[in-house]
Coordinates of C-alpha atoms in Angstrom, one line a residue:
M885 CA 142.5 134.4 87.8
M886 CA 140.5 131.2 87.7
D887 CA 139.2 130.3 91.2
C888 CA 139.9 126.9 92.7
Q889 CA 136.3 125.6 92.4
M890 CA 136.1 126.4 88.7
M891 CA 139.4 124.7 88.1
K892 CA 138.2 121.6 89.9
T893 CA 135.0 121.7 87.8
L894 CA 137.0 122.0 84.5
L895 CA 139.3 119.2 85.6
A896 CA 136.4 117.0 86.3
I897 CA 134.9 117.7 82.9
V898 CA 138.3 117.0 81.2
L899 CA 138.7 113.8 83.1
M900 CA 135.2 112.7 82.2
I901 CA 135.8 113.4 78.5
C902 CA 139.1 111.6 78.6
C903 CA 137.6 108.6 80.3
T904 CA 134.8 108.5 77.8
I905 CA 137.2 108.6 74.9
V906 CA 139.5 106.0 76.4
G907 CA 136.4 103.8 77.2
A908 CA 135.1 104.1 73.7
A909 CA 138.5 103.1 72.2
E910 CA 139.1 100.1 74.5
S911 CA 135.6 98.7 75.1
P912 CA 133.8 96.9 72.3
N913 CA 130.2 97.6 71.3
F914 CA 127.5 94.9 71.2
I915 CA 124.4 94.7 69.1
I916 CA 121.9 91.9 69.3
V917 CA 119.2 91.8 66.6
Y918 CA 116.5 89.5 68.1
V919 CA 113.8 88.4 65.6
D920 CA 110.5 86.9 66.7
D921 CA 109.5 83.4 65.5
L922 CA 112.2 83.2 62.7
G923 CA 112.9 79.6 61.7
W924 CA 116.3 77.9 61.4
A925 CA 116.0 77.7 57.6
D926 CA 114.0 80.9 56.9
T927 CA 116.9 83.1 55.8
S928 CA 119.1 83.0 52.6
V929 CA 122.1 82.1 54.8
P930 CA 122.7 78.3 55.1
M931 CA 122.9 77.4 58.8
M932 CA 124.5 74.1 57.9
L933 CA 126.7 74.0 54.8
S934 CA 126.1 70.3 54.3
D935 CA 122.3 70.7 54.2
P936 CA 120.9 72.7 51.3
E937 CA 117.5 72.8 53.1
S938 CA 119.0 74.9 56.0
K939 CA 118.3 78.0 54.0
S940 CA 115.4 79.4 52.1
D941 CA 115.2 79.2 48.3
F942 CA 112.8 82.1 48.2
N943 CA 113.3 84.5 51.1
Q944 CA 116.1 87.0 50.5
T945 CA 118.3 88.3 53.4
P946 CA 121.3 89.9 51.6
Y947 CA 122.5 91.9 54.5
L948 CA 122.5 88.8 56.7
E949 CA 124.6 87.2 54.0
K950 CA 127.1 90.0 54.3
L951 CA 127.2 89.7 58.0
A952 CA 127.8 85.9 57.7
A953 CA 130.6 86.5 55.1
R954 CA 132.6 88.5 57.7
G955 CA 131.5 86.4 60.6
M956 CA 130.4 82.9 61.7
T957 CA 127.2 80.9 61.4
F958 CA 126.1 78.2 63.8
S959 CA 124.4 75.0 62.8
S960 CA 123.4 74.0 66.4
A961 CA 122.3 77.3 68.0
Y962 CA 119.4 76.9 70.4
A963 CA 116.8 79.3 71.7
P964 CA 116.1 79.0 75.5
A965 CA 112.5 77.9 74.9
P966 CA 110.2 77.1 72.0
T967 CA 108.0 80.2 72.7
C968 CA 108.9 83.8 73.1
T969 CA 108.4 85.1 76.7
P970 CA 110.6 82.5 78.5
S971 CA 113.3 83.0 75.8
R972 CA 113.2 86.7 76.3
K973 CA 113.8 86.4 80.0
S974 CA 116.4 83.7 79.7
I975 CA 118.6 85.6 77.2
Q976 CA 118.7 88.6 79.5
F977 CA 119.8 86.8 82.6
G978 CA 121.9 83.8 81.3
K979 CA 119.7 81.2 83.0
T980 CA 117.3 78.6 81.8
P981 CA 113.5 79.4 81.9
G982 CA 113.2 76.5 84.4
R983 CA 115.6 78.2 86.8
L984 CA 113.9 81.5 86.3
G985 CA 110.5 80.0 87.0
Y986 CA 108.9 81.1 83.8
T987 CA 108.8 78.1 81.3
F988 CA 106.1 78.8 78.7
V989 CA 103.9 81.6 77.5
H990 CA 101.3 82.5 80.1
D991 CA 103.0 80.5 82.8
V992 CA 100.1 80.3 85.2
L993 CA 102.2 79.4 88.2
A994 CA 104.6 82.4 87.6
L995 CA 101.6 84.7 87.1
Q996 CA 99.9 83.3 90.2
K997 CA 103.1 84.0 92.2
K998 CA 103.5 87.4 90.6
L999 CA 107.2 86.8 90.1
S1000 CA 109.6 89.6 89.3
W1001 CA 113.1 89.4 87.9
K1002 CA 114.3 92.9 88.8
D1003 CA 116.9 91.6 91.2
E1004 CA 118.5 89.3 88.6
V1005 CA 121.8 90.4 86.9
S1006 CA 121.0 91.3 83.3
M1007 CA 123.2 91.7 80.2
A1008 CA 122.9 95.4 80.7
D1009 CA 124.0 95.2 84.3
I1010 CA 127.1 93.1 83.3
I1011 CA 128.1 95.6 80.6
K1012 CA 127.7 98.5 83.0
A1013 CA 129.8 96.8 85.7
A1014 CA 132.6 96.3 83.1
N1015 CA 132.7 100.0 82.2
P1016 CA 130.3 102.7 83.6
N1017 CA 130.8 104.6 80.4
Y1018 CA 128.7 102.0 78.5
V1019 CA 125.3 103.2 77.4
T1020 CA 122.7 100.5 77.1
A1021 CA 119.5 100.5 75.0
H1022 CA 116.6 98.1 74.3
F1023 CA 114.2 98.8 71.4
G1024 CA 111.2 96.7 70.6
K1025 CA 109.4 93.8 72.2
G1026 CA 110.2 93.3 75.8
M1027 CA 110.0 90.3 78.1
S1028 CA 106.5 90.8 79.7
G1029 CA 106.1 91.7 83.3
D1030 CA 109.2 93.7 84.3
R1031 CA 110.0 96.7 82.1
M1032 CA 113.4 96.8 80.4
E1033 CA 114.3 100.1 82.2
T1034 CA 114.1 98.2 85.5
I1035 CA 116.8 95.6 84.5
G1036 CA 119.6 98.0 83.6
Y1037 CA 118.7 99.6 80.3
D1038 CA 119.4 103.3 80.1
I1039 CA 117.3 103.9 77.0
T1040 CA 114.1 102.1 75.9
D1041 CA 111.1 102.8 73.7
E1042 CA 108.8 101.7 76.5
V1043 CA 105.8 103.9 77.1
D1044 CA 103.3 104.0 80.0
G1045 CA 100.7 101.3 79.5
N1046 CA 99.5 98.0 80.6
A1047 CA 102.0 96.0 78.6
T1048 CA 105.7 96.4 77.8
N1049 CA 106.1 98.6 74.8
D1050 CA 102.3 99.3 75.0
N1051 CA 101.3 96.8 72.3
F1052 CA 101.0 93.1 71.7
H1053 CA 102.9 91.9 68.7
G1054 CA 103.5 95.2 66.9
E1055 CA 100.1 95.6 65.2
Y1056 CA 98.8 98.6 67.1
D1057 CA 99.9 102.2 67.6
S1058 CA 99.0 101.5 71.2
I1059 CA 96.8 99.1 73.2
G1060 CA 94.7 102.0 74.4
N1061 CA 93.5 103.2 71.1
R1062 CA 93.9 100.0 69.1
K1063 CA 94.8 102.2 66.1
P1064 CA 96.6 100.2 63.4
L1065 CA 100.1 101.2 62.4
P1066 CA 100.5 103.1 59.1
P1067 CA 101.2 100.9 56.0
D1068 CA 104.8 102.2 55.9
N1069 CA 105.6 100.9 59.4
P1070 CA 104.2 97.3 59.6
K1071 CA 105.3 95.5 62.8
R1072 CA 107.1 98.7 63.8
M1073 CA 110.0 97.7 61.6
A1074 CA 110.6 101.1 60.2
S1075 CA 110.4 102.8 63.6
L1076 CA 112.8 100.2 65.1
Q1077 CA 115.2 100.8 62.3
K1078 CA 115.0 104.6 62.8
R1079 CA 115.6 104.4 66.6
S1080 CA 118.5 101.9 66.3
V1081 CA 120.3 104.0 63.6
A1082 CA 119.8 107.2 65.6
F1083 CA 121.2 105.6 68.7
I1084 CA 124.3 104.5 66.9
E1085 CA 124.7 107.9 65.3
K1086 CA 124.5 109.5 68.7
H1087 CA 126.8 107.2 70.6
G1088 CA 129.0 105.3 68.1
G1089 CA 132.7 106.3 68.5
K1090 CA 131.9 108.5 71.4
Q1091 CA 131.2 106.0 74.1
P1092 CA 130.9 102.2 74.1
F1093 CA 127.3 100.9 73.8
F1094 CA 125.2 97.8 74.0
M1095 CA 122.0 97.8 72.0
M1096 CA 119.3 95.1 71.7
V1097 CA 116.9 95.5 68.8
S1098 CA 114.0 93.1 69.5
H1099 CA 111.6 92.8 66.6
Y1100 CA 107.9 92.1 66.6
A1101 CA 108.3 90.5 63.2
V1102 CA 108.0 87.8 62.0
H1103 CA 105.4 86.9 64.7
V1104 CA 101.7 86.7 63.6
P1105 CA 99.8 88.7 62.6
H1106 CA 102.1 89.0 59.6
A1107 CA 102.2 92.4 57.9
A1108 CA 104.5 93.9 55.2
R1109 CA 104.9 96.8 52.9
A1110 CA 102.9 96.5 49.6
D1111 CA 106.0 97.2 47.5
L1112 CA 107.9 94.4 49.0
I1113 CA 105.0 91.9 48.6
E1114 CA 105.0 92.8 44.9
K1115 CA 108.7 92.2 44.7
Y1116 CA 108.3 88.7 45.8
R1117 CA 105.3 88.1 43.6
S1118 CA 107.6 88.7 40.6
L1119 CA 110.4 86.3 41.8
P1120 CA 110.9 82.7 40.8
R1121 CA 108.6 80.4 42.8
G1122 CA 110.1 78.7 45.8
K1123 CA 109.7 75.1 46.9
Y1124 CA 107.0 75.8 49.5
L1125 CA 105.0 78.4 47.6
Q1126 CA 101.5 77.4 46.6
D1127 CA 99.0 78.7 43.9
E1128 CA 97.0 80.4 46.7
D1129 CA 100.1 82.6 47.5
Y1130 CA 99.8 84.3 44.1
L1131 CA 96.1 85.3 44.3
P1132 CA 95.4 89.0 44.4
E1133 CA 95.6 90.2 48.0
E1134 CA 91.9 90.9 48.3
Q1135 CA 91.1 87.2 47.4
I1136 CA 93.3 85.7 50.1
P1137 CA 91.4 84.7 53.3
E1138 CA 92.3 86.9 56.3
G1139 CA 93.4 83.9 58.3
R1140 CA 95.9 82.9 55.7
K1141 CA 97.0 86.5 55.0
I1142 CA 98.1 87.1 58.6
S1143 CA 99.7 83.7 59.2
H1144 CA 100.5 81.6 56.1
W1145 CA 100.8 84.0 53.1
R1146 CA 104.4 83.3 52.1
L1147 CA 104.7 86.4 49.9
Q1148 CA 103.9 88.6 52.9
Y1149 CA 106.2 86.6 55.1
A1150 CA 109.1 86.9 52.7
A1151 CA 108.4 90.7 52.4
M1152 CA 108.3 91.1 56.2
L1153 CA 111.6 89.3 56.6
D1154 CA 113.1 91.4 53.8
E1155 CA 112.4 94.5 55.8
V1156 CA 113.9 93.0 59.0
D1157 CA 117.0 92.3 56.9
Q1158 CA 117.0 95.9 55.6
G1159 CA 116.9 97.1 59.2
L1160 CA 120.0 94.9 59.9
G1161 CA 121.7 96.5 56.8
A1162 CA 120.9 100.0 58.1
I1163 CA 122.5 99.1 61.5
M1164 CA 125.6 97.7 59.8
L1165 CA 125.9 100.9 57.7
A1166 CA 125.5 103.2 60.7
V1167 CA 128.2 101.2 62.6
E1168 CA 130.5 101.6 59.5
K1169 CA 129.8 105.3 59.3
A1170 CA 130.7 105.7 63.0
G1171 CA 134.0 104.0 62.3
Q1172 CA 133.1 101.1 64.7
T1173 CA 132.9 98.1 62.4
E1174 CA 136.1 96.6 63.7
N1175 CA 135.1 97.3 67.3
T1176 CA 131.5 96.0 67.2
F1177 CA 129.9 92.6 67.7
I1178 CA 126.7 92.1 65.8
I1179 CA 124.6 89.0 66.7
F1180 CA 121.5 88.1 64.7
T1181 CA 119.2 85.4 66.0
S1182 CA 115.6 84.4 66.8
D1183 CA 113.7 83.9 70.1
N1184 CA 112.4 80.4 69.2
G1185 CA 111.9 78.0 66.2
G1186 CA 109.9 79.0 63.2
G1187 CA 106.2 79.6 63.4
L1188 CA 105.7 79.0 59.7
N1189 CA 106.4 75.4 59.0
P1190 CA 108.3 73.5 57.6
N1191 CA 111.6 74.4 59.2
G1192 CA 113.8 73.0 56.6
T1193 CA 114.7 69.4 57.4
L1194 CA 114.0 69.9 61.1
R1195 CA 111.0 68.3 62.8
G1196 CA 108.4 70.4 64.4
G1197 CA 108.3 74.2 65.0
K1198 CA 107.3 76.9 67.4
A1199 CA 105.8 75.7 70.7
N1200 CA 107.2 72.2 70.7
L1201 CA 110.5 70.7 71.8
Y1202 CA 111.6 69.0 68.6
E1203 CA 114.6 70.7 66.9
G1204 CA 112.3 72.8 64.7
G1205 CA 111.0 74.5 67.8
L1206 CA 114.4 75.1 69.4
R1207 CA 117.2 75.5 66.7
V1208 CA 117.4 79.0 65.4
P1209 CA 119.5 81.0 63.0
F1210 CA 122.6 82.5 64.6
V1211 CA 125.1 84.7 62.9
V1212 CA 127.8 86.7 64.6
A1213 CA 130.5 89.1 63.4
G1214 CA 133.0 91.2 65.4
P1215 CA 136.6 91.6 66.5
G1216 CA 138.3 88.2 66.6
V1217 CA 135.4 86.2 65.2
R1218 CA 136.4 83.8 62.5
Q1219 CA 135.3 85.1 59.1
G1220 CA 133.1 83.1 56.7
A1221 CA 133.1 80.2 59.1
Q1222 CA 130.4 77.7 60.2
C1223 CA 130.6 76.2 63.6
D1224 CA 128.8 73.0 64.7
V1225 CA 129.4 73.4 68.5
A1226 CA 126.0 73.5 70.3
I1227 CA 125.4 76.9 71.8
N1228 CA 122.4 78.5 73.6
Q1229 CA 121.3 82.1 74.0
W1230 CA 121.7 81.9 77.7
D1231 CA 125.4 81.8 76.9
L1232 CA 125.3 85.4 75.8
L1233 CA 125.5 87.1 79.2
P1234 CA 128.8 85.4 80.1
T1235 CA 130.0 86.1 76.6
L1236 CA 129.4 89.8 77.0
H1237 CA 131.1 89.6 80.4
D1238 CA 134.1 88.0 78.8
Y1239 CA 134.5 90.4 75.9
S1240 CA 133.9 93.5 78.0
E1241 CA 136.7 92.2 80.4
S1242 CA 134.5 92.8 83.4
D1243 CA 136.0 92.3 86.9
E1244 CA 132.6 91.8 88.3
A1245 CA 132.0 88.3 89.5
L1246 CA 129.3 86.4 87.5
P1247 CA 126.3 85.0 89.4
E1248 CA 127.1 81.5 90.6
D1249 CA 123.9 80.0 89.3
L1250 CA 124.3 80.9 85.7
D1251 CA 123.5 78.2 83.1
G1252 CA 125.5 79.7 80.3
G1253 CA 129.2 79.9 79.4
S1254 CA 131.3 82.3 77.3
L1255 CA 131.1 81.7 73.6
R1256 CA 134.4 83.6 73.0
P1257 CA 136.4 80.4 72.5
V1258 CA 134.1 79.1 69.7
F1259 CA 133.8 82.6 68.2
E1260 CA 137.5 82.7 67.8
Y1261 CA 138.4 79.0 67.2
G1262 CA 135.2 77.4 65.9
N1263 CA 134.9 73.6 66.1
A1264 CA 138.3 73.3 67.8
A1265 CA 137.0 74.9 70.9
K1266 CA 134.2 74.2 73.5
V1267 CA 132.0 76.2 75.9
E1268 CA 132.7 75.8 79.6
R1269 CA 129.5 75.9 81.6
N1270 CA 128.6 75.3 85.3
V1271 CA 125.9 72.7 84.3
E1272 CA 125.8 69.7 82.0
G1273 CA 123.9 70.0 78.7
F1274 CA 120.8 72.0 77.8
V1275 CA 117.8 71.2 80.0
Y1276 CA 114.3 72.4 78.8
H1277 CA 111.6 72.1 81.4
Y1278 CA 108.3 72.6 79.7
P1279 CA 105.4 71.7 82.0
C1280 CA 103.0 73.2 79.5
Y1281 CA 99.2 72.9 79.3
F1282 CA 98.7 73.8 75.7
A1283 CA 101.2 71.2 74.4
P1284 CA 102.5 67.9 75.8
P1285 CA 104.3 68.6 79.1
L1286 CA 107.9 67.5 78.5
T1287 CA 111.4 67.9 79.9
V1288 CA 114.2 67.6 77.4
I1289 CA 118.0 67.5 77.7
R1290 CA 120.6 67.8 75.0
L1291 CA 123.9 66.4 76.3
G1292 CA 126.7 65.9 73.8
D1293 CA 125.3 64.4 70.6
Y1294 CA 122.2 63.0 72.2
K1295 CA 118.8 64.4 73.1
L1296 CA 116.3 62.8 75.5
M1297 CA 112.6 63.8 75.6
E1298 CA 110.4 62.6 78.4
H1299 CA 106.6 63.2 78.9
H1300 CA 106.1 64.3 82.5
L1301 CA 102.9 62.3 83.2
T1302 CA 103.0 59.3 80.8
G1303 CA 106.8 58.6 81.1
E1304 CA 107.1 58.2 77.4
Q1305 CA 110.7 58.7 76.2
K1306 CA 112.4 59.5 72.9
L1307 CA 116.1 59.5 72.3
F1308 CA 117.8 60.9 69.3
N1309 CA 121.4 61.4 68.1
V1310 CA 120.9 65.0 67.0
A1311 CA 124.4 65.4 65.6
T1312 CA 123.6 62.9 62.8
D1313 CA 119.8 62.6 63.0
Y1314 CA 119.0 66.2 63.6
Y1315 CA 115.7 65.7 61.8
E1316 CA 114.8 63.3 64.6
Q1317 CA 113.5 60.3 62.7
Q1318 CA 115.1 57.4 64.5
N1319 CA 114.1 56.9 68.2
L1320 CA 117.0 55.2 69.9
V1321 CA 115.4 54.8 73.3
E1322 CA 115.1 51.0 73.0
D1323 CA 118.5 50.5 71.2
L1324 CA 120.4 52.6 73.8
P1325 CA 118.7 52.3 77.1
Q1326 CA 121.9 53.0 79.0
K1327 CA 122.3 56.3 77.2
A1328 CA 118.7 57.2 77.9
A1329 CA 119.2 56.4 81.6
E1330 CA 122.4 58.5 81.7
L1331 CA 120.7 61.6 80.2
K1332 CA 117.7 61.1 82.5
A1333 CA 119.9 61.1 85.6
V1334 CA 121.5 64.4 84.6
M1335 CA 118.1 65.9 83.7
D1336 CA 116.5 64.8 87.0
K1337 CA 119.4 66.1 89.0
Y1338 CA 119.1 69.5 87.4
L1339 CA 115.3 69.7 87.9
E1340 CA 115.8 68.9 91.6
E1341 CA 118.6 71.6 91.9
I1342 CA 116.4 74.3 90.4
D1343 CA 113.2 73.2 92.3
A1344 CA 111.5 73.0 88.9
E1345 CA 107.8 73.7 88.5
D1346 CA 105.7 70.6 89.1
V1347 CA 103.5 69.7 86.2
Q1348 CA 100.5 68.7 88.4
D1349 CA 100.7 72.2 90.0
V1350 CA 100.7 73.8 86.6
Y1351 CA 97.6 71.9 85.4
Q1352 CA 95.8 72.5 88.7
A1353 CA 96.5 76.2 88.4
R1354 CA 95.3 76.2 84.8
F1355 CA 92.0 74.4 85.6
A1356 CA 91.5 76.9 88.5
E1357 CA 92.1 79.7 86.1
L1358 CA 89.6 78.4 83.6
D1359 CA 87.0 78.0 86.5
R1360 CA 87.7 81.7 87.4
F1361 CA 87.3 82.8 83.8
E1362 CA 84.0 80.9 83.5
K1363 CA 82.7 82.5 86.8
N1364 CA 83.6 86.0 85.5
A1365 CA 82.0 85.3 82.2
R1366 CA 78.7 84.2 83.9
E1367 CA 78.8 87.4 86.0
Q1368 CA 79.3 89.5 82.9
Y1369 CA 76.5 87.6 81.2
K1370 CA 74.1 88.5 84.1
K1371 CA 75.0 92.2 83.7
R1372 CA 74.4 92.1 80.0
I1373 CA 71.0 90.4 80.4
E1374 CA 70.0 93.1 83.0
R1375 CA 71.1 95.9 80.6
A1376 CA 69.2 94.2 77.7
G1377 CA 65.9 94.4 79.5
E1378 CA 63.3 93.0 77.1
E1379 CA 65.2 93.8 73.9
K1380 CA 65.5 90.5 72.0
R1381 CA 68.5 91.4 69.9
L1382 CA 70.6 92.2 73.0
I1383 CA 69.4 89.1 74.8
D1384 CA 70.4 87.0 71.8
E1385 CA 73.8 88.6 71.6
A1386 CA 74.4 88.0 75.3
N1387 CA 73.3 84.3 75.0
N1388 CA 75.5 83.8 71.9
W1389 CA 78.4 85.5 73.7
L1390 CA 78.1 83.2 76.8
R1391 CA 77.8 80.1 74.7
E1392 CA 81.0 81.0 72.8
Q1393 CA 82.8 81.7 76.0
L1394 CA 81.7 78.4 77.7
E1395 CA 82.6 76.4 74.5
R1396 CA 86.1 78.0 74.5
F1397 CA 86.7 77.1 78.2
D1398 CA 85.5 73.6 77.5
R1399 CA 88.0 73.3 74.6
N1400 CA 90.7 74.6 76.9
R1401 CA 89.9 72.0 79.5
K1402 CA 89.8 69.2 76.9
E1403 CA 93.2 70.3 75.5
C1404 CA 94.7 70.1 79.0
R1405 CA 93.3 66.6 79.6
E1406 CA 94.6 65.4 76.3
N1407 CA 98.0 66.8 76.8
M1408 CA 98.2 65.2 80.3
Q1409 CA 97.3 61.8 79.0
G1410 CA 98.5 61.8 75.4
K1411 CA 101.7 61.1 73.6
M1412 CA 104.3 63.6 72.7
F1413 CA 103.2 64.1 69.1

């Protein structure tokens, strides 16, 4: 006769299995494929049907084409920032980089304050609150600072080390040994594909899941498989290809090879697309296609210019630095549709909250709103948010310090220190050629009032504080360099070769710091671009 305790244990197991099965059947899965530095017009999917320049005539992304055919593309999808780290924080927490206090790469004030975002509510937290049966995973490039396992992710590929994921931009086996990755795993694309597919095979159809695949590609230094490079060498020449792109690899200068060699760039993106295809196939094999949202997008505008008809690119606040490819497919999403409603990646947290039917209250200070209405009804719908427009606070020292707002069809750009303004109607003039600030002063004033109110609300970083912190940092770097130089001279003794090496090293360091200071002063006093 089965004793009471054993019966209770068996009952608990049965209930857990039943809950898991029910949860898997009722709760949708979510997959976000997050590419690094991919431009608005870099894929073979047109982001704007009326603009033939909104897709590449050379790069091939057939699996993204398949995803778009059964889903929706967005012509006005925005990244949270024109550089990666603030975007990667913003997408996790549904708030602007300005509100989170980390507005650009190497934000000196945030680093000085040693900020942490562990107490923020993340996408993984929202999913778990909706249904504790959800399993959450993050593979690939993190958000710097806090590790992904500390913000709600059950499974990550993080390892012990000084940096999230233990490497910089996917070029090393690890920071510690600086061992290059094998030629069949450039930018960790193959290993990311393997991990993501294995995760789906393990959990798909068994329990609901949320997986974020965060690529190191297509960030510099570029790298790709040799066979894919040769594939693109044999294809018809694209508009932006140059004679230098077709030189034998050994004749291409290293600087061009890792940043501007378009054959390698296309090959690298091709493998990213293959990874997407493998994910789609794994979802299909798990019988979860009709129950899975797949979102494909980029963390900022393209690093390899030009970005189609868009002005600018990565690290600046023109549309080329902010608009990104965005394709979504899933249950209820309109198929084969293009939507022109302006959306932002900080909308994704409330979107997951909506679709997971969570009873958990959203944080009151979110900047995003659910995209479910536009996913289902396209241009006939709108996104409800707690704040007006998209505000980009960018008190940067390596680019002109600006704040930008897009509100409705208009976009206002203002230099923090010179007061220079530019106003564009980005619905019609999305290539930003006609500055309307003198023609529409009332519209500029209207947008500025909304922008200033928002900056006050979030207690935004002060540009003067940022620049003072940067100058202090450079002074500290110089002091450290001089101390290292003294030690090198002491170790050199009377050996001329070592003395010359130390002198040359110090000279290079001091010249670099002087260039950095000059760059800061020029950005403080100069025009936008």
